[in-house]
CSV table of C-alpha atoms and ligand atoms in Angstrom, one decimal:
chain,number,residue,atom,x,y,z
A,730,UNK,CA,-14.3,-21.3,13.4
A,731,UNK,CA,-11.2,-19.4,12.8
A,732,UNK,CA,-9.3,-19.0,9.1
A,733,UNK,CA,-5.8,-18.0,9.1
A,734,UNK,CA,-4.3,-16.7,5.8
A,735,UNK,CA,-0.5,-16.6,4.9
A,736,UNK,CA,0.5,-14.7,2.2
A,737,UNK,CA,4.3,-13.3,1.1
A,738,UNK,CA,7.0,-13.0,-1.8
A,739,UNK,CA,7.8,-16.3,-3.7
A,740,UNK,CA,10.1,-18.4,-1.5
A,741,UNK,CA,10.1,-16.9,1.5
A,742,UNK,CA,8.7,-19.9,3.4
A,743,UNK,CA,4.9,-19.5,3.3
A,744,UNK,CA,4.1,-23.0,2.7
A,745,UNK,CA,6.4,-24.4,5.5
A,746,UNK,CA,4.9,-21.6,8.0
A,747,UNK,CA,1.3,-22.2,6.7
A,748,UNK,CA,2.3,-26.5,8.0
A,749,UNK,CA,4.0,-26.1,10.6
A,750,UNK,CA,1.0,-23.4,12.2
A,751,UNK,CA,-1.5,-26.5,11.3
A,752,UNK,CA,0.0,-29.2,12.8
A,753,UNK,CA,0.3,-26.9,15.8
A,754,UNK,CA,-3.1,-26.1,15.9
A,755,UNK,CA,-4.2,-30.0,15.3
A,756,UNK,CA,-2.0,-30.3,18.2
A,757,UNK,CA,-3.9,-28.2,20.3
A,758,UNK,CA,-7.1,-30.4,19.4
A,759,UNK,CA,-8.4,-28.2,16.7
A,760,UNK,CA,-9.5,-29.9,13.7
A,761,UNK,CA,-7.4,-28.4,11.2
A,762,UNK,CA,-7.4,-28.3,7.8
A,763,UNK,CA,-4.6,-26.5,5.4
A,764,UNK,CA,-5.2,-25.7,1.9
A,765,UNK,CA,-3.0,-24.6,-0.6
A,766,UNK,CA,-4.1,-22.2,-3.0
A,767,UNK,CA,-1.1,-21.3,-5.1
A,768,UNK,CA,-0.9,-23.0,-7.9
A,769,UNK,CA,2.4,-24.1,-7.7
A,770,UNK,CA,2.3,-26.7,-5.0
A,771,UNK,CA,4.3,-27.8,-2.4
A,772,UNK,CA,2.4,-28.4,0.8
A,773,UNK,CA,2.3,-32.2,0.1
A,774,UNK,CA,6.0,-31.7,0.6
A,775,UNK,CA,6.1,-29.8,3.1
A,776,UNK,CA,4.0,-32.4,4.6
A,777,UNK,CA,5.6,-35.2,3.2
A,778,UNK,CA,2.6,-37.0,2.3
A,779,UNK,CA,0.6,-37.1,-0.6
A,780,UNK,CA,-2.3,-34.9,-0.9
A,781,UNK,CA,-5.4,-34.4,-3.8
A,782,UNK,CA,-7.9,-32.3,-4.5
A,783,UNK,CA,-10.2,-32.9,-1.9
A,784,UNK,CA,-8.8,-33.1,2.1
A,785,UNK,CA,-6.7,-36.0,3.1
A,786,UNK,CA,-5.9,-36.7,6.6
A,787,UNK,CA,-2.4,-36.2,7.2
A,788,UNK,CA,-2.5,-36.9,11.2
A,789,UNK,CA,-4.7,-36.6,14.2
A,790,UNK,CA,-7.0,-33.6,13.3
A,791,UNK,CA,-5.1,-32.5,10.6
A,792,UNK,CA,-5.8,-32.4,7.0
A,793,UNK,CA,-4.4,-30.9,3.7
A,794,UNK,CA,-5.6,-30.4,0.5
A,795,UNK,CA,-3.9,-29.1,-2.6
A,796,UNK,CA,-6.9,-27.4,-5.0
A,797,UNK,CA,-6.3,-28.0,-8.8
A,798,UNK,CA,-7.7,-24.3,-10.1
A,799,UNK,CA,-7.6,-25.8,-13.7
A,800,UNK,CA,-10.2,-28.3,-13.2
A,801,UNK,CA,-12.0,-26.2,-10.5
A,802,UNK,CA,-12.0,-23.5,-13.6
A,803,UNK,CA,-13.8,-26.1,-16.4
A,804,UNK,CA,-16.0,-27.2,-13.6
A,805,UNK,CA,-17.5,-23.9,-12.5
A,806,UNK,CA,-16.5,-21.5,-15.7
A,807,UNK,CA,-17.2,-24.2,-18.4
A,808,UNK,CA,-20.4,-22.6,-19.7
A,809,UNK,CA,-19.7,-18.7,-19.4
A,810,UNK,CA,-16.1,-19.5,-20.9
A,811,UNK,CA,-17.9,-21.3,-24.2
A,812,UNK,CA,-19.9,-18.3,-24.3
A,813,UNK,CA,-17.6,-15.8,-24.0
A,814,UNK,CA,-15.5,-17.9,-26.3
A,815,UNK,CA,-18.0,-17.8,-28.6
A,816,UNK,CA,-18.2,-14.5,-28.3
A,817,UNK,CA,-14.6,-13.9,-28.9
A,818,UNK,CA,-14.8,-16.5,-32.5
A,819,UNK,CA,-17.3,-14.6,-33.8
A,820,UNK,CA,-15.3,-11.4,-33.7
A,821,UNK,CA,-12.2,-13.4,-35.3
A,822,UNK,CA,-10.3,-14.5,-32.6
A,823,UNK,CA,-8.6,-18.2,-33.0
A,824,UNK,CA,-10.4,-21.0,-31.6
A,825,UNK,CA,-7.6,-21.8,-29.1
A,826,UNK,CA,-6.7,-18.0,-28.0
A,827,UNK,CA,-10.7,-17.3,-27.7
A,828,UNK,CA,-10.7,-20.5,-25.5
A,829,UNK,CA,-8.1,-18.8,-23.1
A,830,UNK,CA,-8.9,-15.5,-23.4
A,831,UNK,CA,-12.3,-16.6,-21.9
A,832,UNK,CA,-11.1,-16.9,-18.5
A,833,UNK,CA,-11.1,-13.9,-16.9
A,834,UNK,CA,-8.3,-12.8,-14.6
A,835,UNK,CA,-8.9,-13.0,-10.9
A,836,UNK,CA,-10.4,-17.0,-11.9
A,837,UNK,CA,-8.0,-18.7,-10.5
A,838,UNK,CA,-8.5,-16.5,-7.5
A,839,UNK,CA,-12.3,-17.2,-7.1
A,840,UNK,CA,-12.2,-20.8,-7.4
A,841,UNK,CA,-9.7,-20.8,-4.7
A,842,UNK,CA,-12.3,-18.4,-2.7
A,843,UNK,CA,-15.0,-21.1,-3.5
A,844,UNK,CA,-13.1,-24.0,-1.8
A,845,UNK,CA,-12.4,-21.7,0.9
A,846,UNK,CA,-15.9,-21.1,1.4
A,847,UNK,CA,-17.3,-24.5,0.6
A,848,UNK,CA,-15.0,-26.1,3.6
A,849,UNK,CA,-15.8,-22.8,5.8
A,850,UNK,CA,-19.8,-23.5,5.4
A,851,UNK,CA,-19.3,-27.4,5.9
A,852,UNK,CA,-18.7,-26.7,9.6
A,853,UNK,CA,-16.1,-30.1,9.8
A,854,UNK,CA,-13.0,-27.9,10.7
A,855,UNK,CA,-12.2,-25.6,13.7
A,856,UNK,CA,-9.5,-23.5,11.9
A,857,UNK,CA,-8.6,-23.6,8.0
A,858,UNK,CA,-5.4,-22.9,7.2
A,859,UNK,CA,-4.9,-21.0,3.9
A,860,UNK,CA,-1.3,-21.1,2.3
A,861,UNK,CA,-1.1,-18.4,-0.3
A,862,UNK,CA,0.0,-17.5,-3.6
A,863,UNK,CA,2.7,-15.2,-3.6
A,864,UNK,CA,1.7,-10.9,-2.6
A,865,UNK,CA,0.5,-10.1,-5.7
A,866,UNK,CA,-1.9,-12.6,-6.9
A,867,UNK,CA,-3.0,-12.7,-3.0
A,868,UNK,CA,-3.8,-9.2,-2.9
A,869,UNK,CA,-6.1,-9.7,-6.4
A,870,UNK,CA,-7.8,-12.6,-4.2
A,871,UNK,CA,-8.0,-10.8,-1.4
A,872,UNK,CA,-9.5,-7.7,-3.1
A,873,UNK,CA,-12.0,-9.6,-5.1
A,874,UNK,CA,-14.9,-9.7,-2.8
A,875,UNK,CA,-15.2,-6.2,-2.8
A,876,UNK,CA,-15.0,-6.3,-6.5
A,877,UNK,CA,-17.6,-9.0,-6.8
A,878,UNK,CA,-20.3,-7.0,-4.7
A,879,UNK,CA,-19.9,-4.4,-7.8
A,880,UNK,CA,-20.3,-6.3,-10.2
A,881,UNK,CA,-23.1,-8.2,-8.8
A,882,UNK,CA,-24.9,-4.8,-7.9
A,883,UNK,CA,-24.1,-3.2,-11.4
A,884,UNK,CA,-24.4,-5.6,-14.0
A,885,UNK,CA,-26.9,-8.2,-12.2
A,886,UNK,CA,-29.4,-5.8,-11.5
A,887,UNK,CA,-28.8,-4.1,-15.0
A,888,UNK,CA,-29.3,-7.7,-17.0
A,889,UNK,CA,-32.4,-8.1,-14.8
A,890,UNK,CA,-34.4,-4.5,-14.3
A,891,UNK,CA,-33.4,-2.9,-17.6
A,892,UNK,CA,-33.9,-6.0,-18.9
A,893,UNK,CA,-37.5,-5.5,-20.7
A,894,UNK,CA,-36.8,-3.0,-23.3
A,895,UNK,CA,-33.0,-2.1,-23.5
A,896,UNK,CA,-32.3,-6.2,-23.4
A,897,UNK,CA,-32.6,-6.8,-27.5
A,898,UNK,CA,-30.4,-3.8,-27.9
A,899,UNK,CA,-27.7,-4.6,-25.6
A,900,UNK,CA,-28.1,-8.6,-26.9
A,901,UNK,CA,-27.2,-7.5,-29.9
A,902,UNK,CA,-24.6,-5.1,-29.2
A,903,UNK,CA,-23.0,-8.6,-27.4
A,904,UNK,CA,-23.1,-6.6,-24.1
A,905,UNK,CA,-25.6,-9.0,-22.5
A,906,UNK,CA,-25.1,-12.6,-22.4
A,907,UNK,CA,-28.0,-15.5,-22.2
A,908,UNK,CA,-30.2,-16.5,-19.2
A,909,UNK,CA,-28.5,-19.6,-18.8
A,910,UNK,CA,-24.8,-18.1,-19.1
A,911,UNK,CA,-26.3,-15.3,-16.7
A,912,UNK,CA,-27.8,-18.1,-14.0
A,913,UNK,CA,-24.5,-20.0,-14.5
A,914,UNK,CA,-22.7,-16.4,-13.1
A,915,UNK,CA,-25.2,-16.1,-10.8
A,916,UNK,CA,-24.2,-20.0,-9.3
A,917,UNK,CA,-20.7,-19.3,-9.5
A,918,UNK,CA,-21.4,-15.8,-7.1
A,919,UNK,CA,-23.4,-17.7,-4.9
A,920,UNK,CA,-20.6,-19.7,-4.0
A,921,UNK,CA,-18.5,-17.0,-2.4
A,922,UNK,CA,-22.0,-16.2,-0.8
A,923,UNK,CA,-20.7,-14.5,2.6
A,924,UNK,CA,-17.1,-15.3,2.4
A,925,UNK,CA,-16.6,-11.0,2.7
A,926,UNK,CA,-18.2,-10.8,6.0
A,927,UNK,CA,-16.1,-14.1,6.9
A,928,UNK,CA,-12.8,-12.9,6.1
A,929,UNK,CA,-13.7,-9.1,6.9
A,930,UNK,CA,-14.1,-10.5,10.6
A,931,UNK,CA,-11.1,-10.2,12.6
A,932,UNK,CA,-13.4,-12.8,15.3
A,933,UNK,CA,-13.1,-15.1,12.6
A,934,UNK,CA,-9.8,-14.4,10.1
A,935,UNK,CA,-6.3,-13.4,10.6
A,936,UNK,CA,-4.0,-12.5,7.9
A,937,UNK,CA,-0.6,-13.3,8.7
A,938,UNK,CA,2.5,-12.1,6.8
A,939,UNK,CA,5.8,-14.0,6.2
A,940,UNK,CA,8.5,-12.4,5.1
A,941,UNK,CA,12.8,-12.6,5.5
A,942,UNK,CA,14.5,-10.4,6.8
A,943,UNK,CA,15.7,-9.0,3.1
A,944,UNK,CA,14.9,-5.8,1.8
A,945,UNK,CA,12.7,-6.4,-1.1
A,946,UNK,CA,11.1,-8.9,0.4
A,947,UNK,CA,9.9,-6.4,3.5
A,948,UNK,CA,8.8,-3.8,1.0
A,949,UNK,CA,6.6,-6.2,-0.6
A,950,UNK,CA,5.4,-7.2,2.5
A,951,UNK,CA,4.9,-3.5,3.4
A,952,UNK,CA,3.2,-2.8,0.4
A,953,UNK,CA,0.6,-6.0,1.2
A,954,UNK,CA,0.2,-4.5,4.9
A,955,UNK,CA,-0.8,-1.3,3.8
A,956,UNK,CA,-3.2,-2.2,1.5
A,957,UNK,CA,-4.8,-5.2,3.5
A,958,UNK,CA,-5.0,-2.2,5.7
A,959,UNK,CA,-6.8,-1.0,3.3
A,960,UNK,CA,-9.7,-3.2,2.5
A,961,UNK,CA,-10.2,-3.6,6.4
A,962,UNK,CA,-8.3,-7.3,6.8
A,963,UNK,CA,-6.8,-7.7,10.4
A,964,UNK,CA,-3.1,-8.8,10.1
A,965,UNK,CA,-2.5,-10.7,13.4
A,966,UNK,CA,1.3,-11.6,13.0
A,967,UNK,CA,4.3,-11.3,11.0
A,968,UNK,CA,6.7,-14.1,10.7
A,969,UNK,CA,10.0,-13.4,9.7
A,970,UNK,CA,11.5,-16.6,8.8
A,971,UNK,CA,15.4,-17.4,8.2
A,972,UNK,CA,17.0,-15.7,11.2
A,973,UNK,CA,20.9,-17.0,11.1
A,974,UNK,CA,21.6,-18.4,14.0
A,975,UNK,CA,24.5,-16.7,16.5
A,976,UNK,CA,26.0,-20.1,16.5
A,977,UNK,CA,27.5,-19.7,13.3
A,978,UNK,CA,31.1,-18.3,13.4
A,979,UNK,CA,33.1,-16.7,11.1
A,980,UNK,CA,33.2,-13.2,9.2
A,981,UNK,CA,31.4,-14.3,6.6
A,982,UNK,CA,28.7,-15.1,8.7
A,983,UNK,CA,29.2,-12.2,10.9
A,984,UNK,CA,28.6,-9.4,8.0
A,985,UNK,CA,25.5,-11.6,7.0
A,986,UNK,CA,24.4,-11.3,10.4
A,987,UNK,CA,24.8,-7.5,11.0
A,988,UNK,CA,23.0,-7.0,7.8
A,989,UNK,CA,20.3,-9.1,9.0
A,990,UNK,CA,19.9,-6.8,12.5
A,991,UNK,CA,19.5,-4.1,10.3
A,992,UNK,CA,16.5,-5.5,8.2
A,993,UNK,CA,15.5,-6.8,11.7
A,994,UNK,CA,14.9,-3.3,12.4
A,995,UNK,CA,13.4,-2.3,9.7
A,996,UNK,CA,10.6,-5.1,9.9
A,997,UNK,CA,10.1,-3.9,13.5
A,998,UNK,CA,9.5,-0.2,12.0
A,999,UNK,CA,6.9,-1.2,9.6
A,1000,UNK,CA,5.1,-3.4,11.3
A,1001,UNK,CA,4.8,-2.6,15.2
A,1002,UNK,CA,2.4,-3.1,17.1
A,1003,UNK,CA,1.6,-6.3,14.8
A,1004,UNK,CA,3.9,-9.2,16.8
A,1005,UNK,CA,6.7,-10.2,14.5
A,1006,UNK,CA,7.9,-14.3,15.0
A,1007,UNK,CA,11.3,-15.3,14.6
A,1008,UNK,CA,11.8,-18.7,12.9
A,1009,UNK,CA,15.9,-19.8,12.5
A,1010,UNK,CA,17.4,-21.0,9.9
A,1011,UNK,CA,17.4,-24.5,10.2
A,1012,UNK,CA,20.0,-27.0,9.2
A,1013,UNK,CA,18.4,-28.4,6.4
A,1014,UNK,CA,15.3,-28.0,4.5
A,1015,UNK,CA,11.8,-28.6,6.2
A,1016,UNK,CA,10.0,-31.8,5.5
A,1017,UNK,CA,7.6,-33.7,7.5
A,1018,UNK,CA,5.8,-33.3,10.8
A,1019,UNK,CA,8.8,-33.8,12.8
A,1020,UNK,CA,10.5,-30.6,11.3
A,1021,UNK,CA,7.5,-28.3,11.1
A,1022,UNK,CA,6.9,-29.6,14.9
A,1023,UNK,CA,10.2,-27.5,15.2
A,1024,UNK,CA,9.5,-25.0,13.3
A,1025,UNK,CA,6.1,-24.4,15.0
A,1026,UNK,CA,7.8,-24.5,18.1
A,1027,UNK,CA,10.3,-21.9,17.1
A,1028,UNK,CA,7.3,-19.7,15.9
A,1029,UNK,CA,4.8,-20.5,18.8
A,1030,UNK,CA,6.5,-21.3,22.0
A,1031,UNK,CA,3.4,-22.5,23.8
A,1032,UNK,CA,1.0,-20.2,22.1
A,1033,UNK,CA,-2.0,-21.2,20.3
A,1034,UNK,CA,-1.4,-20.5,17.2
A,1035,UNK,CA,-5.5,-20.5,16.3
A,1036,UNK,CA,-5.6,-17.5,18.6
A,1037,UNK,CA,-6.2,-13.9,17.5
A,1038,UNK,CA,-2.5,-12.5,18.1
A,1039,UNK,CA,-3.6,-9.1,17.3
A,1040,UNK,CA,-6.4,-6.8,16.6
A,1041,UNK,CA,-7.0,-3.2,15.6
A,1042,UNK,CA,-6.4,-1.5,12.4
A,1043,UNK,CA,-3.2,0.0,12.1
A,1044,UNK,CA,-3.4,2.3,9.7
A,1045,UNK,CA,-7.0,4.1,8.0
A,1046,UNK,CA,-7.2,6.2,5.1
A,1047,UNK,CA,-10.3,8.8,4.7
A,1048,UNK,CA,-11.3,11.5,2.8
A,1049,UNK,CA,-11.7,14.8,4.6
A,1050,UNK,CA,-12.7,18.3,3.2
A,1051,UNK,CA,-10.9,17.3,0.0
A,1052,UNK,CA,-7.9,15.7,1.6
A,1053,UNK,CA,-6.8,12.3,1.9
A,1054,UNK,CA,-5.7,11.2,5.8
A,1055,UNK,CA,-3.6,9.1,6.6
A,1056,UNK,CA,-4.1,7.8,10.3
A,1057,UNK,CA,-2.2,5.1,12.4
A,1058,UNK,CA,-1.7,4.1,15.5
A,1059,UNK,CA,1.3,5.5,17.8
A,1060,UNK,CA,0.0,3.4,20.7
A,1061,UNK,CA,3.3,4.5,23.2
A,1062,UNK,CA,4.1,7.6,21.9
A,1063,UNK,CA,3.2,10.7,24.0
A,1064,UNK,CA,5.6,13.4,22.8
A,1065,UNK,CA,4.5,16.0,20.4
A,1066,UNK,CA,7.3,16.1,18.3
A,1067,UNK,CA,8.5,14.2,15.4
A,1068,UNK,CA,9.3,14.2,12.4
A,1069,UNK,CA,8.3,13.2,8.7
A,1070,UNK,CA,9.7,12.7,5.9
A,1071,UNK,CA,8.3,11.4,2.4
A,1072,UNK,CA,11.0,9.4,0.6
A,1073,UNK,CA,9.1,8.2,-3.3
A,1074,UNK,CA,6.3,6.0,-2.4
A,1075,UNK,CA,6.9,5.7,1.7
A,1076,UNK,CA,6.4,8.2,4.6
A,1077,UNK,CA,8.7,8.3,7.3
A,1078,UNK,CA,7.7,8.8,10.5
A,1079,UNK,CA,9.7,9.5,13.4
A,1080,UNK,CA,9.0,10.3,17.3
A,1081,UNK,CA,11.2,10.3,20.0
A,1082,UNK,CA,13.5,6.8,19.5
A,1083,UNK,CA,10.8,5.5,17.6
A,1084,UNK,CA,10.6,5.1,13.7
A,1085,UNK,CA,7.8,3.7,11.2
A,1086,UNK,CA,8.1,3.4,7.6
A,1087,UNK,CA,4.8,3.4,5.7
A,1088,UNK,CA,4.6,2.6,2.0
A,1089,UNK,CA,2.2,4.5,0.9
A,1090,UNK,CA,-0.8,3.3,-1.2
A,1091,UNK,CA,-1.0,4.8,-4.8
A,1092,UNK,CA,-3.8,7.2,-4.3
A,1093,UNK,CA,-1.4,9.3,-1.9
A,1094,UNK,CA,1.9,8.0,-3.4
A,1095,UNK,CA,2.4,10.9,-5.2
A,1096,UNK,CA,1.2,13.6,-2.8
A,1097,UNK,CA,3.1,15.9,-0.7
A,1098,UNK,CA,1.8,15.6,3.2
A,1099,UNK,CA,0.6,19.3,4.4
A,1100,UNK,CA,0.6,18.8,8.3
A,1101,UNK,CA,0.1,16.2,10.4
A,1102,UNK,CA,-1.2,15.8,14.4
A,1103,UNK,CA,-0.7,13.5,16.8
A,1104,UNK,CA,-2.9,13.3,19.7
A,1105,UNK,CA,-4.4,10.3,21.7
A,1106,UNK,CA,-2.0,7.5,20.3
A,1107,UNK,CA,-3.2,8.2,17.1
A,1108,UNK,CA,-0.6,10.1,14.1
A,1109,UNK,CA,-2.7,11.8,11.6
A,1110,UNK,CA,-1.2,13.3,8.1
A,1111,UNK,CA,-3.0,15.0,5.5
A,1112,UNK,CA,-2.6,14.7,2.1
A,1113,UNK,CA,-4.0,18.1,-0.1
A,1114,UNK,CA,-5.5,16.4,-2.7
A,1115,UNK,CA,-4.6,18.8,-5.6
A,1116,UNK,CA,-1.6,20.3,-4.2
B,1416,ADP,N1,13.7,-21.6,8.5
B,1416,ADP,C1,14.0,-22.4,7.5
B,1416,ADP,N2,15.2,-23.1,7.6
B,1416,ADP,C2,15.5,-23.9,6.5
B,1416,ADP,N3,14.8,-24.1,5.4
B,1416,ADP,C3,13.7,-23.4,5.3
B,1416,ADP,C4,13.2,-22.5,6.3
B,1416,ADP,N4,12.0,-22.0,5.9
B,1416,ADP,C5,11.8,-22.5,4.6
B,1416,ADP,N5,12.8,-23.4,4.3
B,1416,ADP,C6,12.9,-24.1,3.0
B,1416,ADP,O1,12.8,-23.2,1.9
B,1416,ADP,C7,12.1,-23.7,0.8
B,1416,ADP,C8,11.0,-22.7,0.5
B,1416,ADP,O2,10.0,-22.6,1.5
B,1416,ADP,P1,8.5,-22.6,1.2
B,1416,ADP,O3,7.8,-22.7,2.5
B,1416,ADP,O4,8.1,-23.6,0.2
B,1416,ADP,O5,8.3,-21.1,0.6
B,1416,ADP,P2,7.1,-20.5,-0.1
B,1416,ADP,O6,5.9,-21.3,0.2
B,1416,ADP,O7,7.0,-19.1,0.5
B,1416,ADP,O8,7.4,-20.4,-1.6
B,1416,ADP,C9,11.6,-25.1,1.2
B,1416,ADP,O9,12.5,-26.0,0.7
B,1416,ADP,C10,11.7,-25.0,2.8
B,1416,ADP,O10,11.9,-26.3,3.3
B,1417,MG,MG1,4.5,-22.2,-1.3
């Protein structure tokens, strides 16, 4: 089984992407199901059919579902949230903030993990398409596995070992909550039950980016690459959607264009080796299967679009004799030469004709590189930790 994850800034055409790869895939005879996990829906438009909570079959192996987090959140959250809620009157919170309050962030997030799981586990689908929330609230999704593990290590194992004695102590001090309110956590975890491994596995998941070819928009998408990078995700493809056509005459459209070639560049220097597909602009806005059957065309040619389009981490971070280093991949670059530059938050790296731009993840943002090697493909800068 193969999951496929889109993710990108508001508007840029995730939804659209995210349908038009899954009818593709039904097409090839995979049984395909795409799920929308952002909250504010549009894939039954996109679709132009009418989806619910739960799959509906949209054409020959292909389904969609739209999840409703808000019900999924009473459903699963219902007793820790009256308990924390609780928790929160007592200390003289109103009854309606406490109720809110109770849901943590990163909620939404897990029940959207949940469903991913649930149809994962179900073993009904070949690939599951997953169309995103917007960077930010992907990333927080997308990191919450990890964060999970820790808590589940930490405070599980706390509740239950140090239980005996410290228990009344921390009960009181409103640290620990009840058995059931503890078993209801422990149901919830279960349910994202080896959805790490799953997604960790670039056999089984691909993270694709879409993006425009706009300049915030590819430094958001940047910033996302490098810290997917990060947590280990493979990142199989970038789509860059909204290329103006060269029929279009005019100087209007000529300077729009030129502009466009430029951030065409750029989207080529931050993210090669991953492949980057073109998608037009189209003459009108995409709805139905007939459209996204031409905007899956325009993306994937003849491809398969449940393939794995890429593999290898681009960039690593480690720590080494008290420096961070920065390593990534250089794959056709054999000269020794080149040159970097740190500009705020991104390192530039250039060798030969060829440039990358890196944004930088926090931990290093604000750290002056000291040296940096290049040998066997591979570019490695180090980062003096307290310089
Ligand atoms: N290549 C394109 N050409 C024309 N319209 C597009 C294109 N890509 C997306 N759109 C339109 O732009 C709007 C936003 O796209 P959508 O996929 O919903 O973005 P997102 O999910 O990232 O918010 C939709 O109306 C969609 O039909
Ligand atoms: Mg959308």
């Amino acid at each position: 089984m193969r999951t496929i994850l889109y993710t990108g800034k508001g508007g840029v055409g995730k939804t659209t992407v995210s349908a038009a790869t899954a009818l593709r895939a039904a097409q090839k005879g995979h049984r395909t199901l795409v799920m929308s996990t952002d909250m504010a829906h549009s894939l039954a438009d996109s679709l132009g059919t009418p989806l619910g909570s739960e799959p509906t079959q949209v054409a020959e192996n292909l389904w969609g579902q739209e999840i409703n987090v808000l019900d999924d959140i009473r459903k699963y959250w219902g007793e820790v949230q009256g308990y924390l809620a609780g928790l929160l009157i007592t200390r003289g919170f109103d009854d309606v903030i406490a109720d809110e309050l109770a849901v943590l962030p990163g909620m939404e997030e897990l029940c959207s993990l949940m469903h991913l799981n649930e149809k994962s586990k179900q073993g009904l689908y070949d690939v599951i398409i997953c169309d995103m929330a917007p960077t930010a609230e992907s990333m927080r999704l997308l990191s919450l596995p990890d964060i999970i593990d820790w808590y589940v290590n930490k405070v599980m194992t706390l509740s239950k070992t140090a239980g005996g004695m410290l228990q009344p102590i921390l009960r009181t001090a409103m640290i620990l909550p009840e058995g059931t309110v503890i078993g209801a956590i422990q149901d919830l975890l279960s349910k994202i039950d080896g959805l790490k491994e799953q997604l960790l596995d670039p056999q089984q998941s691909s993270i694709r980016l879409v993006l425009n070819p706009e300049k915030m928009v590819i430094k958001e998408a940047q910033r996302a690459y490098t810290y997917l990078n990060l947590f280990g995700y493979n990142v199989d493809l970038v789509v860059s959607n909204r290329i103006l056509p060269l029929a279009l005459e005019g100087s209007f459209f000529h300077r729009w264009r030129e502009q466009q070639n430029r951030y065409r560049e750029e989207v080529t220097s931050a993210f090669a080796p991953v492949p980057i597909y073109e998608v037009p602009l189209m003459e009108q806005e995409i709805v139905g299967l007939e459209m996204l059957g031409r905007v899956a065309d325009a993306i994937f040619g003849d491809k398969d679009p449940a393939d794995i389009l890429h593999s290898g981490a681009a960039q690593r971070i480690y720590k080494q004799d008290g420096a961070f280093c920065f390593e990534m991949q250089l794959p056709f670059v054999d000269k020794t030469a080149f040159n970097l530059l740190k500009k705020g938050d991104e390192l530039i790296v250039e060798v030969g004709n060829i440039r990358r731009d890196i944004v930088l993840p926090r931990a290093l943002a604000h750290l002056e590189p000291a040296g940096a090697t290049l040998d066997n493909g591979k570019l490695t800068v180090k980062f003096p930790a307290n310089a």
